[in-house]
CSV table of C-alpha atoms and ligand atoms in Angstrom, one decimal:
chain,number,residue,atom,x,y,z
A,716,MET,CA,33.7,37.2,-21.6
A,717,LYS,CA,33.9,35.2,-18.4
A,718,ASN,CA,30.6,36.6,-17.1
A,719,THR,CA,28.7,35.8,-20.5
A,720,TRP,CA,29.9,32.2,-19.7
A,721,SER,CA,28.6,31.9,-16.1
A,722,MET,CA,25.5,33.5,-17.1
A,723,ALA,CA,25.0,31.0,-19.9
A,724,VAL,CA,25.7,28.0,-17.5
A,725,ALA,CA,23.5,29.6,-14.9
A,726,GLY,CA,20.7,29.7,-17.5
A,727,LEU,CA,21.3,26.1,-18.5
A,728,PHE,CA,20.5,25.1,-14.8
A,729,VAL,CA,17.3,27.1,-14.8
A,730,VAL,CA,16.1,25.4,-17.9
A,731,LEU,CA,17.0,21.8,-16.6
A,732,GLY,CA,15.7,22.5,-13.1
A,733,ALA,CA,12.3,23.6,-14.6
A,734,ALA,CA,12.2,20.5,-16.8
A,735,GLY,CA,12.2,18.4,-13.7
A,736,CYS,CA,9.2,20.1,-12.1
A,737,LYS,CA,5.8,18.6,-12.1
A,738,HIS,CA,3.0,21.1,-12.6
A,739,SER,CA,0.2,19.0,-11.9
A,740,GLU,CA,0.3,19.8,-8.2
A,741,PRO,CA,1.0,23.3,-6.6
A,742,ASN,CA,4.2,23.3,-4.7
A,743,PHE,CA,2.6,24.9,-1.8
A,744,ILE,CA,-1.3,24.4,-0.7
A,745,PHE,CA,-2.5,27.2,1.4
A,746,MET,CA,-5.1,25.6,3.9
A,747,PRO,CA,-5.6,22.2,2.4
A,748,ASP,CA,-8.5,21.1,4.5
A,749,MET,CA,-10.9,21.0,1.7
A,750,TYR,CA,-8.5,20.9,-1.1
A,751,TYR,CA,-8.8,17.0,-1.4
A,752,SER,CA,-12.4,15.8,-1.8
A,753,PRO,CA,-13.2,12.6,-0.2
A,754,ALA,CA,-15.6,11.8,-3.0
A,755,LEU,CA,-14.3,9.0,-5.6
A,756,LYS,CA,-14.5,9.0,-9.1
A,757,ALA,CA,-16.3,5.9,-10.7
A,758,GLN,CA,-12.8,4.5,-12.0
A,759,GLU,CA,-10.8,5.4,-9.0
A,760,GLU,CA,-9.0,2.9,-6.9
A,761,GLY,CA,-11.4,2.3,-3.7
A,762,ALA,CA,-14.6,3.1,-5.7
A,763,MET,CA,-17.3,0.6,-4.6
A,764,ARG,CA,-17.3,-2.2,-7.0
A,765,THR,CA,-17.5,-5.8,-6.5
A,766,PRO,CA,-13.9,-7.3,-6.6
A,767,VAL,CA,-13.3,-10.0,-9.4
A,768,LYS,CA,-13.7,-13.4,-7.7
A,769,GLY,CA,-10.5,-14.8,-6.5
A,770,THR,CA,-8.7,-11.4,-6.4
A,771,ILE,CA,-7.3,-9.7,-3.4
A,772,PRO,CA,-7.0,-6.0,-2.6
A,773,ARG,CA,-3.5,-4.5,-3.0
A,774,GLY,CA,-1.3,-4.9,0.1
A,775,PHE,CA,-3.4,-7.3,1.6
A,776,THR,CA,-1.9,-10.6,2.5
A,777,PRO,CA,-4.6,-13.5,2.9
A,778,TYR,CA,-4.5,-15.8,5.8
A,779,ASP,CA,-6.4,-18.9,5.0
A,780,TYR,CA,-5.3,-21.3,7.6
A,781,ALA,CA,-8.1,-23.3,9.4
A,782,VAL,CA,-8.9,-22.6,13.0
A,783,GLU,CA,-8.2,-26.1,14.1
A,784,ASN,CA,-4.6,-25.9,12.9
A,785,ASN,CA,-3.4,-24.1,15.9
A,786,GLU,CA,-0.6,-26.6,17.4
A,787,GLU,CA,1.1,-26.9,14.0
A,788,LEU,CA,0.9,-23.2,13.2
A,789,GLY,CA,2.2,-22.1,16.6
A,790,ARG,CA,5.4,-23.8,15.7
A,791,LYS,CA,5.4,-23.0,12.1
A,792,LEU,CA,4.6,-19.2,12.2
A,793,VAL,CA,7.5,-17.4,13.6
A,794,ASN,CA,7.4,-13.6,14.6
A,795,PRO,CA,9.1,-11.9,12.0
A,796,PHE,CA,9.6,-8.8,13.9
A,797,GLN,CA,12.3,-7.6,16.4
A,798,ARG,CA,11.2,-6.1,19.7
A,799,THR,CA,11.9,-2.7,18.8
A,800,LYS,CA,10.3,0.5,20.6
A,801,ALA,CA,8.3,1.3,17.2
A,802,VAL,CA,6.9,-2.1,17.2
A,803,MET,CA,6.1,-2.3,20.9
A,804,LEU,CA,4.3,1.2,20.7
A,805,ARG,CA,2.4,-0.1,17.6
A,806,GLY,CA,1.4,-3.3,19.5
A,807,GLN,CA,0.2,-1.2,22.5
A,808,GLN,CA,-1.7,1.0,20.2
A,809,GLN,CA,-3.5,-1.8,18.4
A,810,TYR,CA,-4.1,-4.0,21.6
A,811,ASN,CA,-5.6,-1.0,23.1
A,812,THR,CA,-7.9,-0.4,20.0
A,813,TYR,CA,-8.9,-4.1,19.3
A,814,CYS,CA,-8.3,-6.3,22.4
A,815,ILE,CA,-8.4,-4.2,25.5
A,816,VAL,CA,-12.3,-4.2,25.7
A,817,CYS,CA,-12.5,-7.6,26.3
A,818,HIS,CA,-9.1,-8.8,27.6
A,819,GLY,CA,-8.4,-5.9,29.8
A,820,SER,CA,-5.3,-3.7,30.2
A,821,TYR,CA,-3.1,-6.3,31.4
A,822,GLY,CA,-4.7,-9.4,29.5
A,823,GLU,CA,-6.7,-10.6,32.6
A,824,GLY,CA,-10.0,-10.9,31.0
A,825,ASP,CA,-11.4,-8.0,32.8
A,826,GLY,CA,-12.2,-5.5,29.9
A,827,SER,CA,-14.9,-3.1,30.1
A,828,VAL,CA,-17.5,-5.0,28.0
A,829,VAL,CA,-17.2,-8.0,30.5
A,830,PRO,CA,-19.5,-9.5,31.7
A,831,LYS,CA,-22.0,-8.3,29.1
A,832,MET,CA,-19.7,-10.2,26.7
A,833,PRO,CA,-18.4,-13.6,27.7
A,834,ARG,CA,-15.3,-13.3,30.1
A,835,PRO,CA,-12.3,-14.3,28.1
A,836,PRO,CA,-9.6,-16.6,29.7
A,837,SER,CA,-6.5,-14.7,31.1
A,838,LEU,CA,-3.6,-14.2,28.6
A,839,GLN,CA,-1.3,-14.4,31.8
A,840,THR,CA,-1.7,-18.1,32.3
A,841,GLU,CA,1.0,-20.3,32.3
A,842,LYS,CA,-0.5,-21.9,29.3
A,843,VAL,CA,-0.5,-18.8,27.1
A,844,GLN,CA,2.9,-17.8,28.5
A,845,ASN,CA,4.2,-21.0,27.0
A,846,TRP,CA,2.4,-20.8,23.8
A,847,PRO,CA,4.7,-19.9,21.0
A,848,ASP,CA,4.2,-16.4,19.3
A,849,GLY,CA,2.7,-18.1,16.4
A,850,ARG,CA,0.0,-19.5,18.3
A,851,ILE,CA,-1.4,-16.3,19.6
A,852,PHE,CA,-1.1,-14.9,16.1
A,853,HIS,CA,-3.1,-17.6,15.0
A,854,VAL,CA,-5.8,-16.9,17.3
A,855,ILE,CA,-6.1,-13.4,16.3
A,856,SER,CA,-5.9,-14.5,12.8
A,857,ALA,CA,-8.6,-17.1,12.8
A,858,GLY,CA,-10.4,-16.6,15.9
A,859,GLN,CA,-11.2,-19.3,18.6
A,860,ASN,CA,-14.6,-20.4,19.7
A,861,VAL,CA,-16.6,-17.3,20.6
A,862,MET,CA,-13.7,-14.9,20.0
A,863,PRO,CA,-14.1,-13.7,16.2
A,864,SER,CA,-11.1,-13.4,13.8
A,865,TYR,CA,-9.6,-10.0,13.8
A,866,ALA,CA,-8.0,-10.7,10.2
A,867,ALA,CA,-10.1,-8.0,8.6
A,868,GLN,CA,-9.3,-5.5,11.0
A,869,VAL,CA,-5.8,-6.0,12.0
A,870,THR,CA,-2.9,-6.4,9.4
A,871,GLN,CA,-0.6,-9.1,10.0
A,872,GLU,CA,2.2,-7.1,10.8
A,873,ASP,CA,0.1,-5.3,13.5
A,874,ARG,CA,-0.9,-8.9,14.7
A,875,TRP,CA,2.7,-9.7,15.3
A,876,ALA,CA,3.2,-6.3,17.1
A,877,ILE,CA,0.2,-7.1,19.4
A,878,VAL,CA,1.8,-10.4,20.3
A,879,HIS,CA,5.2,-8.6,21.4
A,880,TYR,CA,3.0,-6.4,23.4
A,881,ILE,CA,1.1,-9.3,25.0
A,882,ARG,CA,4.7,-10.9,25.9
A,883,ALA,CA,5.7,-7.4,27.6
A,884,LEU,CA,2.2,-7.5,29.6
A,885,GLN,CA,3.0,-11.0,30.8
A,886,ARG,CA,6.6,-9.9,31.7
A,887,ALA,CA,5.3,-6.9,33.6
A,888,LYS,CA,3.1,-9.3,35.7
A,889,ASN,CA,5.6,-12.1,36.0
A,890,PRO,CA,9.1,-10.1,36.0
A,891,SER,CA,12.3,-12.4,36.2
A,892,GLU,CA,14.9,-11.8,38.9
A,893,ALA,CA,16.8,-9.9,36.1
A,894,ASP,CA,13.8,-7.8,35.4
A,895,LEU,CA,13.6,-6.8,39.0
A,896,LYS,CA,17.2,-5.9,39.3
A,897,THR,CA,17.0,-3.6,36.4
A,898,ALA,CA,14.0,-1.9,37.7
A,899,GLU,CA,15.7,-1.5,41.2
A,900,ALA,CA,18.7,0.1,39.6
A,901,ARG,CA,16.5,2.9,38.0
B,1533,HEC,C1,-15.3,-9.4,21.8
B,1533,HEC,C2,-14.3,-9.7,22.9
B,1533,HEC,C3,-12.9,-10.1,22.5
B,1533,HEC,C4,-12.0,-9.4,21.9
B,1533,HEC,C5,-12.3,-7.9,21.2
B,1533,HEC,C6,-10.8,-10.2,21.7
B,1533,HEC,N1,-11.1,-11.5,22.3
B,1533,HEC,FE1,-9.4,-12.7,22.5
B,1533,HEC,N2,-10.9,-14.1,23.4
B,1533,HEC,C7,-12.2,-13.6,23.7
B,1533,HEC,C8,-12.9,-14.7,24.3
B,1533,HEC,C9,-14.2,-14.8,24.8
B,1533,HEC,C10,-11.9,-15.8,24.2
B,1533,HEC,C11,-12.1,-17.3,24.5
B,1533,HEC,C12,-12.3,-18.2,23.3
B,1533,HEC,C13,-12.7,-19.5,23.6
B,1533,HEC,O1,-13.5,-19.9,24.5
B,1533,HEC,O2,-11.8,-20.2,23.3
B,1533,HEC,C14,-10.6,-15.2,23.6
B,1533,HEC,C15,-9.6,-16.1,23.5
B,1533,HEC,C16,-8.3,-15.4,23.3
B,1533,HEC,C17,-7.1,-16.1,23.2
B,1533,HEC,C18,-6.7,-17.5,23.6
B,1533,HEC,C19,-6.6,-17.7,25.1
B,1533,HEC,C20,-6.7,-19.1,25.5
B,1533,HEC,O3,-6.3,-19.5,26.6
B,1533,HEC,O4,-7.2,-19.9,24.9
B,1533,HEC,C21,-6.2,-15.2,22.9
B,1533,HEC,C22,-4.6,-15.4,22.5
B,1533,HEC,C23,-6.8,-13.9,22.5
B,1533,HEC,N3,-8.1,-14.1,22.9
B,1533,HEC,C24,-6.1,-12.8,22.1
B,1533,HEC,C25,-6.8,-11.7,21.5
B,1533,HEC,C26,-6.3,-10.6,21.0
B,1533,HEC,C27,-4.7,-10.4,20.8
B,1533,HEC,C28,-7.2,-9.7,20.5
B,1533,HEC,C29,-7.2,-8.3,19.9
B,1533,HEC,C30,-6.7,-8.5,18.6
B,1533,HEC,C31,-8.5,-10.2,21.1
B,1533,HEC,N4,-8.2,-11.5,21.7
B,1533,HEC,C32,-9.6,-9.7,21.1
B,1533,HEC,C33,-12.8,-12.4,23.5
B,1533,HEC,C34,-12.3,-11.4,22.7
């Protein structure tokens, strides 16, 4: 009798468990390389269609401040991210992808495309060191003179991560007494 009950209970779980399964996708895909086709169907998200006027892509935050507002925005736009290891690594990766070619590995304006492209000013100057984070963010977002805007390539999150990374480059070139002490102690 006891056995019959436990069988019944076990059976119930099997039925409930199966009800939760989705059968639209197999649980295990052997060698998925060609399983998902990069081709898009006409109505699928991402298929080539002109967006309706005034709409923005999902997950995209528009940035529509004018270039000239730099002083004001430098004060207004505050870096929302903490200087965590993950943020720094992301900033480094993004800087090395989008900025290093012109600005160089320490931001000194000695990137590999210089002097074929105009040499940018150093990001190590006292001026940029004293700029608030928001002002550097604004230059990346809106561009400045011959430097184009990177708003289309770099998300706002990544722009803030780049700003943190530029701060690290500045600190590496101008370490404080405390920084040097920590370095010595290592
Ligand atoms: C194609 C080359 C190029 C790339 C790539 C580039 N910049 Fe620039 N950047 C410049 C030039 C040239 C200037 C100077 C613009 C000017 O005359 O005001 C500049 C100016 C700046 C300034 C202002 C410096 C100052 O003293 O006024 C900052 C900050 C800056 N860039 C950050 C970045 C960051 C961050 C990236 C990557 C997202 C980046 N730039 C990508 C060429 C570039």
